[in-house]
Amino acid sequence: MKLIKYLSPLWLFFLFQTTFLIAAQPIFPPVAKPFSAYNFNVKDIDGTQYKLSDYRGKVVVLNFWATWCPPCREEMPSMNRAHHKLENDNIIILAINVGEDEDTIFEFTGNYPVDFPLLMDQTGNVIKRYPVMGLPTTYIINPAGLVTHRTVGGRAWDDDTLLNELRRMQTSAGK
Amino acid sequence: MNTEDKQLSSIYKQAKQEIPAEHIDDAILAAAKRETKKFSLPYNPFSNTWRVSASLAAVLILSFGIVTLIEDVEDEFTLDGVTPLIIEETESRQLPANNVEKRRALAKAPSTARAKSSLQQPAAKSLSDTSNAEMTHDLLSFREQDKKRNEQLARKNKQEAQRTKLQTESTDQISLSPALPLSSPSTITTGIDEQAMLPYWQYKDEGMSIRLIQRLPDQTRGYFIARGFSAKHAELIAQSCVFQTVFKNTSNTGEPSAIVYNMENWVVSHNGKSGGMKTREKWAMQWQELNVPAAAKLAFEWGLLPTRQDYQPGDYNWGMAIFDLAPADNFNLKITWQQHNEQHSVIIPKMLCAADIHADPEAP
């Protein structure tokens, strides 16, 4: 009991310090200089046309991915959960598949059900308009159509801290 | 009880109870206090400090242990959660590993036939033509075959690793540039990747980690043929030296700092000669000359580790790193990057390209 008495304050101090360090990390790394998002006009796997400018006024999470990319596959379920959590927040998730066809993406959705639009960039024309170096890369586009943040590699997109940050971006843009 | 006992008992009962005199009692007490005083130190408010110090040390050790453990678990999760190699095995399963003619024949087959024969890319429309039961049976059968194939490959690779003294985890001497702070706990490790069951080489310090995992030439053939390369062109890649690579900025767990690297500055040393990496840009020129289909070029481009990249804390990429060497070649790799406003470099010694080995034919 005495040992617990001595350790308790130190453990609390340690926990506080750890929490502080974690909280100090930026949730989405900002891009060095915000830039205008390329206004693509592409189809999804069902043939529906999607134009980025249709989402002006909303925060858009734009993900570049491929089915063969392990971190892309890994983050897709959490992205789908995030989509459902954000349905009433005016925040849109769009995932652009790079270089693959409908059949490949359709098969992928058999194993990884996705309810947000899966767009296709078979020729690579869209990805070339963004400074993507590796997959997955995800951009956050603000309601004014500017790319403000970027993440490289998979994330747990349904994490509440991360979702609240997106909501904050959407709310602050409306003010 | 006899008569004598009874008499003795009555005598004891009649006798007075033995109580020492008060002055004797006090004398005994005083003597005892004198004796105990000899061994007690004078009162010191800091006499219990060692307990606090010991507690502090225990907390620090436990904290360090937990943080290290969390970091390792995170690594394991990220590296081993889903690996491409199992899927690529699935693709290469379609190509008899030890039968080049069959592989070439399959490559020459119409693309629709290839798509149907590949588990990775079955035509979605054909799903409606195939009953679920058949599909399930096929999948289970494929998975069993893949499992067997993986086990065979694992055995062969373990033998290969034993031959090259790589089987057990080992820490090599690290060659560090003067710019790398000597205090950083950096390590190079080699071993067998748990998922790929192939040898890996890993460098890790406080802010960065890179793991290069061997890829078998046959995996590479299967992967690229499934993405539109001809057998001839896939062979060009397979006969190079390919590693699946995971590059991470891990500084989000410590002092956050971006990483910038340019693979064109990395140096490959083989047989006393030094050269550069074969980047996606160099390959792109070659594919242009060989008129490789656009879809295949695109898949190749994004399948490789970026030539240049900047990673913010927590960012990472997976991708193939291709060296202009042959299967089974040995080499040293010098990696350079910038972080914390400093130039860092490390030489990973004695790396080994995967040999062009083939799995044994399936037992009937």
XYZ file of C-alpha atoms in Angstrom:
539
model
C 0.000 0.000 0.000
C 2.860 2.317 0.899
C 4.422 1.672 -2.505
C 1.153 2.572 -4.238
C 0.992 5.728 -2.100
C 4.443 6.739 -3.290
C 3.883 5.802 -6.955
C 0.442 7.314 -7.493
C 1.496 10.959 -7.886
C 4.316 9.968 -10.205
C 2.032 7.859 -12.344
C -0.396 10.759 -12.569
C 2.448 13.015 -13.610
C 3.557 10.494 -16.238
C 0.023 10.123 -17.609
C -0.406 13.877 -17.770
C 2.884 14.260 -19.623
C 1.995 11.496 -22.116
C -1.438 12.997 -22.740
C 0.152 16.373 -23.301
C 2.629 14.949 -25.812
C -0.102 13.136 -27.741
C -2.336 16.189 -27.703
C 0.536 18.305 -28.984
C 0.673 16.381 -32.296
C -1.082 18.028 -35.226
C -4.075 15.928 -36.264
C -3.710 16.724 -39.952
C -0.362 18.017 -41.139
C -1.017 21.302 -42.968
C 0.376 21.738 -46.478
C 3.197 24.247 -46.738
C 1.045 26.566 -48.840
C -2.677 25.980 -49.473
C -3.475 25.556 -53.168
C -6.594 25.345 -55.318
C -7.915 21.819 -55.603
C -8.077 20.607 -59.198
C -11.722 20.497 -60.214
C -11.974 16.958 -61.511
C -14.969 15.487 -63.258
C -14.876 11.686 -63.056
C -17.174 8.670 -62.840
C -17.628 6.264 -59.985
C -17.860 2.503 -60.456
C -21.584 2.768 -61.212
C -21.043 5.345 -63.934
C -22.293 8.330 -61.925
C -20.417 11.536 -62.713
C -18.777 13.460 -59.849
C -17.454 16.988 -60.062
C -15.436 18.429 -57.193
C -16.917 21.903 -57.566
C -20.336 20.443 -56.649
C -19.046 20.264 -53.085
C -18.008 23.906 -52.752
C -19.010 25.094 -49.275
C -18.214 21.743 -47.696
C -15.085 20.198 -46.294
C -13.978 17.405 -48.648
C -11.721 14.536 -47.635
C -10.128 13.417 -50.898
C -8.332 10.078 -50.744
C -6.118 8.607 -53.506
C -5.844 4.839 -53.263
C -5.501 1.486 -55.023
C -6.729 -1.984 -54.110
C -3.212 -3.463 -54.125
C -1.935 -0.905 -51.608
C -1.953 -2.420 -48.081
C -2.333 0.821 -46.075
C -5.134 1.889 -48.448
C -7.035 -1.297 -47.722
C -6.324 -0.989 -44.034
C -7.779 2.497 -43.681
C -10.842 1.968 -45.884
C -13.141 0.466 -43.185
C -12.396 3.326 -40.784
C -13.027 5.794 -43.604
C -16.403 4.193 -44.203
C -17.287 4.481 -40.515
C -16.177 8.126 -40.612
C -18.459 8.690 -43.617
C -21.445 7.512 -41.581
C -20.469 9.554 -38.540
C -20.129 12.690 -40.681
C -23.322 12.308 -42.692
C -25.032 15.217 -40.962
C -21.985 17.471 -40.808
C -21.727 18.631 -44.424
C -18.388 16.840 -44.717
C -17.795 14.715 -47.803
C -15.451 11.767 -48.286
C -14.410 10.906 -51.842
C -11.890 8.190 -52.712
C -10.217 8.222 -56.113
C -8.866 4.878 -57.255
C -5.719 5.163 -59.331
C -5.340 3.066 -62.469
C -7.762 0.212 -61.809
C -11.010 -0.786 -63.506
C -14.603 -1.171 -62.289
C -14.329 -4.931 -61.894
C -11.294 -4.727 -59.653
C -12.871 -2.063 -57.462
C -16.178 -3.898 -57.412
C -14.457 -7.041 -56.187
C -12.669 -5.019 -53.534
C -15.966 -3.708 -52.184
C -17.048 -7.318 -51.688
C -14.447 -7.611 -48.966
C -14.453 -3.976 -47.856
C -17.966 -2.531 -48.059
C -17.787 1.182 -48.857
C -20.798 3.512 -48.888
C -19.117 6.731 -50.019
C -18.287 7.404 -53.687
C -15.403 5.408 -55.150
C -14.269 7.414 -58.147
C -12.049 6.175 -60.932
C -8.910 7.714 -62.376
C -7.907 4.962 -64.776
C -5.648 7.142 -66.864
C -3.958 8.875 -63.941
C -5.000 12.307 -65.190
C -6.459 13.435 -61.862
C -3.671 12.234 -59.605
C -1.161 14.099 -61.790
C -2.922 17.351 -60.899
C -2.226 16.816 -57.215
C 1.268 16.585 -55.713
C 0.859 12.930 -54.774
C 4.071 10.926 -54.423
C 2.801 7.681 -52.905
C -0.430 5.908 -52.005
C -2.491 6.414 -49.980
C -2.446 10.190 -49.858
C -5.417 12.098 -48.495
C -6.080 15.802 -48.874
C -8.423 17.954 -46.853
C -10.097 20.534 -49.059
C -11.715 23.442 -47.256
C -15.153 24.837 -48.186
C -13.468 27.484 -50.334
C -11.876 24.790 -52.501
C -8.351 25.096 -51.138
C -6.226 22.102 -50.223
C -5.137 22.848 -46.684
C -3.936 19.560 -45.190
C -2.371 16.311 -46.325
C -1.741 12.885 -44.815
C 0.444 10.187 -46.342
C -0.213 6.603 -45.271
C -3.253 5.163 -43.558
C -5.089 6.719 -40.630
C -7.880 5.676 -38.280
C -10.411 8.014 -39.854
C -13.204 7.287 -37.411
C -11.191 8.539 -34.466
C -13.299 11.137 -32.657
C -10.443 13.623 -32.294
C -9.886 13.526 -36.011
C -13.600 13.801 -36.806
C -13.993 16.739 -34.445
C -11.142 18.488 -36.201
C -12.963 18.067 -39.531
C -16.165 19.365 -37.939
C -14.251 22.317 -36.555
C -12.960 23.106 -40.063
C -16.467 22.971 -41.459
C -17.943 25.082 -38.653
C -15.204 27.699 -38.688
C -15.610 28.111 -42.434
C -19.279 28.906 -41.964
C -18.569 31.750 -39.548
C -3.757 -37.338 38.821
C -2.198 -39.016 41.912
C -2.111 -37.743 45.532
C 1.298 -36.061 45.168
C 0.130 -34.103 42.185
C -2.925 -32.876 43.991
C -0.831 -31.732 46.957
C 1.603 -29.916 44.691
C -1.262 -28.269 42.899
C -2.821 -26.984 46.100
C 0.599 -25.600 47.248
C 0.907 -23.656 43.974
C -2.605 -22.308 44.365
C -1.843 -21.082 47.850
C 1.406 -19.425 46.859
C 1.432 -15.641 45.945
C 1.560 -14.729 42.286
C 5.067 -13.743 41.202
C 5.078 -10.072 40.285
C 8.447 -8.283 40.051
C 8.907 -5.272 42.170
C 8.204 -1.958 40.491
C 11.811 -0.735 40.690
C 13.012 -3.946 38.992
C 10.458 -3.477 36.228
C 11.634 0.112 35.629
C 15.270 -0.988 35.587
C 14.535 -3.636 32.922
C 12.659 -1.090 30.800
C 15.471 1.471 31.048
C 18.077 -1.135 30.085
C 16.043 -2.167 27.059
C 15.711 1.445 25.888
C 19.459 1.956 26.233
C 20.124 -1.097 24.071
C 17.742 -0.095 21.316
C 19.082 3.467 21.223
C 22.500 2.122 20.269
C 21.101 1.018 16.870
C 18.799 3.909 16.050
C 20.050 6.897 14.039
C 19.177 10.413 15.015
C 16.006 11.719 13.336
C 16.630 12.825 9.768
C 13.864 14.285 7.648
C 15.594 12.870 4.508
C 16.102 9.389 5.913
C 13.262 8.066 3.702
C 14.511 9.696 0.490
C 15.689 6.383 -0.944
C 12.088 5.267 -1.151
C 11.122 8.228 -3.315
C 14.203 7.699 -5.479
C 13.439 4.033 -5.834
C 9.826 4.836 -6.749
C 10.956 7.396 -9.311
C 13.397 4.944 -10.857
C 10.730 2.249 -10.967
C 8.265 4.611 -12.659
C 10.833 5.703 -15.212
C 11.795 2.125 -16.038
C 8.145 1.081 -16.302
C 7.290 4.131 -18.410
C 10.160 3.487 -20.780
C 9.140 -0.140 -21.032
C 5.522 0.682 -21.783
C 6.383 3.334 -24.375
C 8.803 0.944 -26.095
C 6.189 -1.795 -26.012
C 3.514 0.471 -27.483
C 5.878 1.506 -30.256
C 6.688 -2.123 -31.058
C 3.041 -3.119 -31.063
C 2.270 -0.207 -33.392
C 5.048 -1.337 -35.720
C 3.820 -4.902 -35.733
C 0.277 -3.736 -36.480
C 1.268 -1.489 -39.309
C 3.700 -3.898 -40.851
C 1.773 -7.039 -40.366
C -1.841 -5.990 -40.523
C -2.219 -6.695 -44.198
C 0.631 -7.646 -46.437
C 0.618 -7.568 -50.178
C 2.716 -10.671 -50.398
C -0.046 -13.086 -49.581
C -2.195 -11.608 -52.300
C 0.685 -11.565 -54.686
C 1.239 -15.203 -53.902
C -2.338 -15.700 -54.904
C -1.622 -14.063 -58.208
C 1.534 -15.989 -58.835
C -0.283 -19.189 -57.914
C -1.904 -19.013 -61.314
C 1.489 -19.350 -62.888
C 3.178 -22.696 -62.304
C 6.247 -21.518 -60.462
C 8.635 -23.942 -62.012
C 7.180 -23.938 -65.481
C 8.254 -20.972 -67.535
C 6.455 -22.223 -70.640
C 3.089 -22.333 -68.898
C 3.677 -18.876 -67.488
C 4.464 -17.508 -70.926
C 1.432 -19.248 -72.388
C -0.759 -17.656 -69.764
C 0.773 -14.281 -70.418
C 0.023 -14.662 -74.111
C -3.598 -15.591 -73.404
C -6.249 -12.928 -74.036
C -6.527 -10.466 -71.201
C -10.119 -11.512 -70.447
C -8.997 -15.094 -69.968
C -6.225 -13.930 -67.660
C -8.641 -11.824 -65.707
C -10.972 -14.767 -65.211
C -8.161 -17.031 -64.180
C -6.812 -14.585 -61.659
C -8.220 -14.575 -58.166
C -7.024 -11.031 -57.700
C -8.912 -9.634 -60.653
C -11.901 -11.792 -61.506
C -14.320 -10.035 -63.836
C -17.041 -8.647 -61.610
C -19.719 -9.400 -64.169
C -18.760 -13.056 -64.146
C -19.664 -13.189 -60.459
C -23.311 -13.451 -61.409
C -22.552 -16.464 -63.605
C -20.862 -18.368 -60.846
C -22.735 -19.767 -57.914
C -21.726 -18.608 -54.458
C -21.115 -22.179 -53.394
C -18.644 -22.715 -56.209
C -16.941 -19.455 -55.447
C -16.652 -20.297 -51.772
C -15.295 -23.730 -52.577
C -12.795 -22.266 -55.022
C -11.706 -19.629 -52.568
C -11.205 -22.171 -49.818
C -9.318 -24.404 -52.182
C -7.160 -21.509 -53.356
C -6.493 -20.466 -49.808
C -5.440 -23.974 -48.871
C -3.134 -24.088 -51.855
C -1.763 -20.679 -50.978
C -1.208 -21.762 -47.417
C 0.734 -24.791 -48.610
C 2.671 -22.649 -51.041
C 3.451 -20.138 -48.314
C 4.665 -22.912 -46.050
C 6.897 -24.276 -48.772
C 8.285 -20.850 -49.507
C 8.802 -20.222 -45.827
C 10.788 -23.426 -45.462
C 12.916 -22.612 -48.479
C 13.535 -19.095 -47.313
C 14.477 -20.237 -43.870
C 17.042 -22.536 -45.445
C 18.253 -19.686 -47.604
C 18.472 -17.398 -44.599
C 20.372 -20.003 -42.623
C 22.811 -20.285 -45.455
C 23.380 -16.548 -45.395
C 23.405 -16.413 -41.570
C 20.328 -14.261 -41.480
C 17.920 -16.563 -39.784
C 18.184 -15.224 -36.295
C 17.682 -11.641 -35.283
C 20.957 -9.857 -35.255
C 22.114 -6.328 -34.808
C 24.850 -5.214 -37.114
C 27.406 -2.528 -36.686
C 25.810 0.686 -37.827
C 27.699 2.988 -40.055
C 26.582 6.468 -39.167
C 27.377 9.801 -40.607
C 28.802 12.361 -38.169
C 25.592 14.348 -38.511
C 23.549 11.640 -36.799
C 23.497 12.325 -33.084
C 25.366 9.541 -31.352
C 22.889 9.589 -28.525
C 19.990 8.467 -30.738
C 19.124 4.823 -30.148
C 19.412 3.691 -33.751
C 19.507 0.058 -34.756
C 19.785 -2.068 -37.831
C 18.125 -5.411 -37.562
C 17.673 -8.326 -39.893
C 15.418 -11.298 -39.607
C 12.465 -13.005 -41.198
C 9.380 -10.877 -41.768
C 6.545 -12.571 -39.934
C 3.979 -12.158 -42.688
C 6.067 -12.398 -45.823
C 8.256 -15.145 -44.317
C 11.138 -13.587 -46.188
C 14.278 -11.881 -44.899
C 14.081 -8.208 -44.035
C 16.555 -5.450 -43.151
C 15.390 -2.614 -40.965
C 16.860 0.644 -39.763
C 15.116 2.470 -36.949
C 15.912 5.503 -34.867
C 13.896 7.940 -32.785
C 12.304 9.649 -35.767
C 12.425 7.312 -38.731
C 12.164 3.680 -39.676
C 12.659 1.860 -42.936
C 12.109 -1.830 -43.490
C 13.104 -3.552 -46.720
C 11.599 -7.001 -47.184
C 12.802 -9.336 -49.920
C 10.417 -10.119 -52.752
C 10.839 -13.317 -54.687
C 11.247 -12.866 -58.442
C 8.247 -15.109 -58.947
C 6.089 -12.848 -56.815
C 7.208 -9.911 -58.909
C 6.398 -11.745 -62.154
C 2.902 -12.594 -60.916
C 2.249 -9.100 -59.611
C 3.176 -7.274 -62.803
C 1.694 -9.765 -65.262
C -1.585 -9.315 -63.360
C -1.290 -5.577 -63.981
C -0.884 -5.666 -67.735
C 2.810 -6.315 -68.271
C 3.839 -8.922 -70.823
C 5.802 -11.883 -69.473
C 8.892 -10.522 -71.221
C 8.627 -7.113 -69.586
C 7.669 -8.536 -66.183
C 10.804 -10.653 -66.440
C 12.907 -7.486 -66.683
C 11.624 -6.438 -63.270
C 11.775 -9.934 -61.785
C 15.396 -10.310 -62.820
C 16.261 -7.122 -60.936
C 16.450 -7.010 -57.179
C 13.125 -6.023 -55.599
C 12.291 -5.223 -52.000
C 8.941 -4.338 -50.478
C 9.740 -1.218 -48.491
C 7.994 0.567 -45.645
C 9.306 4.067 -44.887
C 7.840 5.846 -41.854
C 8.223 9.114 -40.063
C 7.921 7.909 -36.482
C 8.786 11.225 -34.853
C 5.130 11.689 -33.853
C 5.918 9.506 -30.832
C 8.747 11.805 -29.753
C 10.008 15.113 -31.066
C 7.935 15.771 -34.210
C 9.907 16.648 -37.306
C 9.305 16.247 -41.042
C 11.470 13.932 -43.143
C 12.643 14.705 -46.645
C 14.490 12.186 -48.796
C 15.578 11.812 -52.366
C 16.273 8.272 -53.444
C 18.587 9.553 -56.156
C 21.089 10.286 -53.389
C 21.046 6.751 -52.059
C 24.080 4.649 -52.895
C 24.146 0.957 -53.741
C 27.525 -0.759 -53.322
C 28.063 -4.125 -54.956
C 31.313 -5.940 -55.711
C 33.383 -2.838 -54.965
C 31.346 -0.632 -57.305
C 28.876 2.045 -56.314
C 25.759 3.102 -58.171
C 22.321 4.593 -57.676
C 18.841 3.215 -57.256
C 16.732 2.363 -60.293
C 13.962 4.875 -59.674
C 10.495 5.019 -61.211
C 11.666 7.803 -63.521
C 14.452 5.613 -64.946
C 12.019 2.758 -65.425
C 9.502 5.094 -67.055
C 12.019 5.894 -69.811
C 12.598 2.196 -70.355
C 8.853 1.435 -70.505
C 8.425 4.253 -72.991
C 11.001 2.687 -75.300
C 9.391 -0.727 -74.927
C 5.852 0.565 -75.579
C 4.468 -0.833 -72.381
C 0.682 -0.251 -72.073
C -0.328 2.896 -70.192
C -2.295 1.007 -67.510
C 0.727 -1.164 -66.741
C 3.000 1.885 -66.551
C 0.593 3.555 -64.144
C 0.417 0.490 -61.892
C 4.203 0.258 -61.933
C 4.684 3.924 -61.123
C 2.419 3.846 -58.066
C 3.671 0.442 -56.940
C 7.161 1.806 -56.330
C 8.343 3.690 -53.283
C 8.356 7.398 -54.198
C 11.679 8.667 -55.516
C 11.276 11.826 -53.466
C 8.972 12.291 -50.569
C 8.380 14.470 -47.552
C 6.756 12.799 -44.600
C 5.136 14.742 -41.806
C 5.143 13.092 -38.374
C 3.043 9.940 -38.584
C 3.183 9.717 -42.397
C 4.421 6.580 -44.125
C 4.508 4.797 -47.480
C 4.715 1.258 -48.684
C 6.269 0.568 -52.050
C 8.749 -1.481 -53.965
C 12.371 -0.435 -54.061
C 14.127 -1.833 -57.126
C 17.879 -2.181 -57.369
C 19.704 -2.607 -60.641
C 21.160 -5.913 -59.470
C 20.421 -9.573 -60.111
C 18.649 -12.098 -57.877
C 20.876 -13.412 -55.060
C 23.287 -10.458 -55.301
C 24.755 -9.003 -52.092
C 25.050 -5.261 -51.584
C 25.304 -2.436 -49.089
C 22.742 0.351 -49.151
C 23.456 3.891 -48.027
C 20.257 5.751 -47.221
C 20.212 9.507 -46.698
C 17.459 11.769 -45.442
C 16.879 15.062 -43.685
C 15.187 15.440 -40.348
C 15.482 17.875 -37.440
C 17.306 20.224 -39.857
C 20.136 17.748 -40.150
C 21.388 15.471 -42.877
C 21.304 11.830 -41.768
C 22.704 8.755 -43.420
C 23.075 5.115 -42.596
C 24.645 2.184 -44.383
C 22.691 -1.043 -44.171
C 25.311 -3.681 -44.825
C 25.132 -7.140 -46.343
C 21.706 -6.891 -47.903
C 20.744 -9.812 -50.093
C 18.496 -9.880 -53.145
C 16.030 -12.771 -53.138
C 17.223 -15.747 -55.129
C 15.131 -16.896 -58.068
C 13.862 -19.964 -56.257
C 10.674 -21.784 -57.075
C 8.243 -23.640 -54.904
C 8.104 -27.399 -55.339
C 5.195 -28.746 -57.358
C 2.101 -29.307 -55.279
C 1.797 -32.832 -53.926
C -1.146 -34.628 -55.572
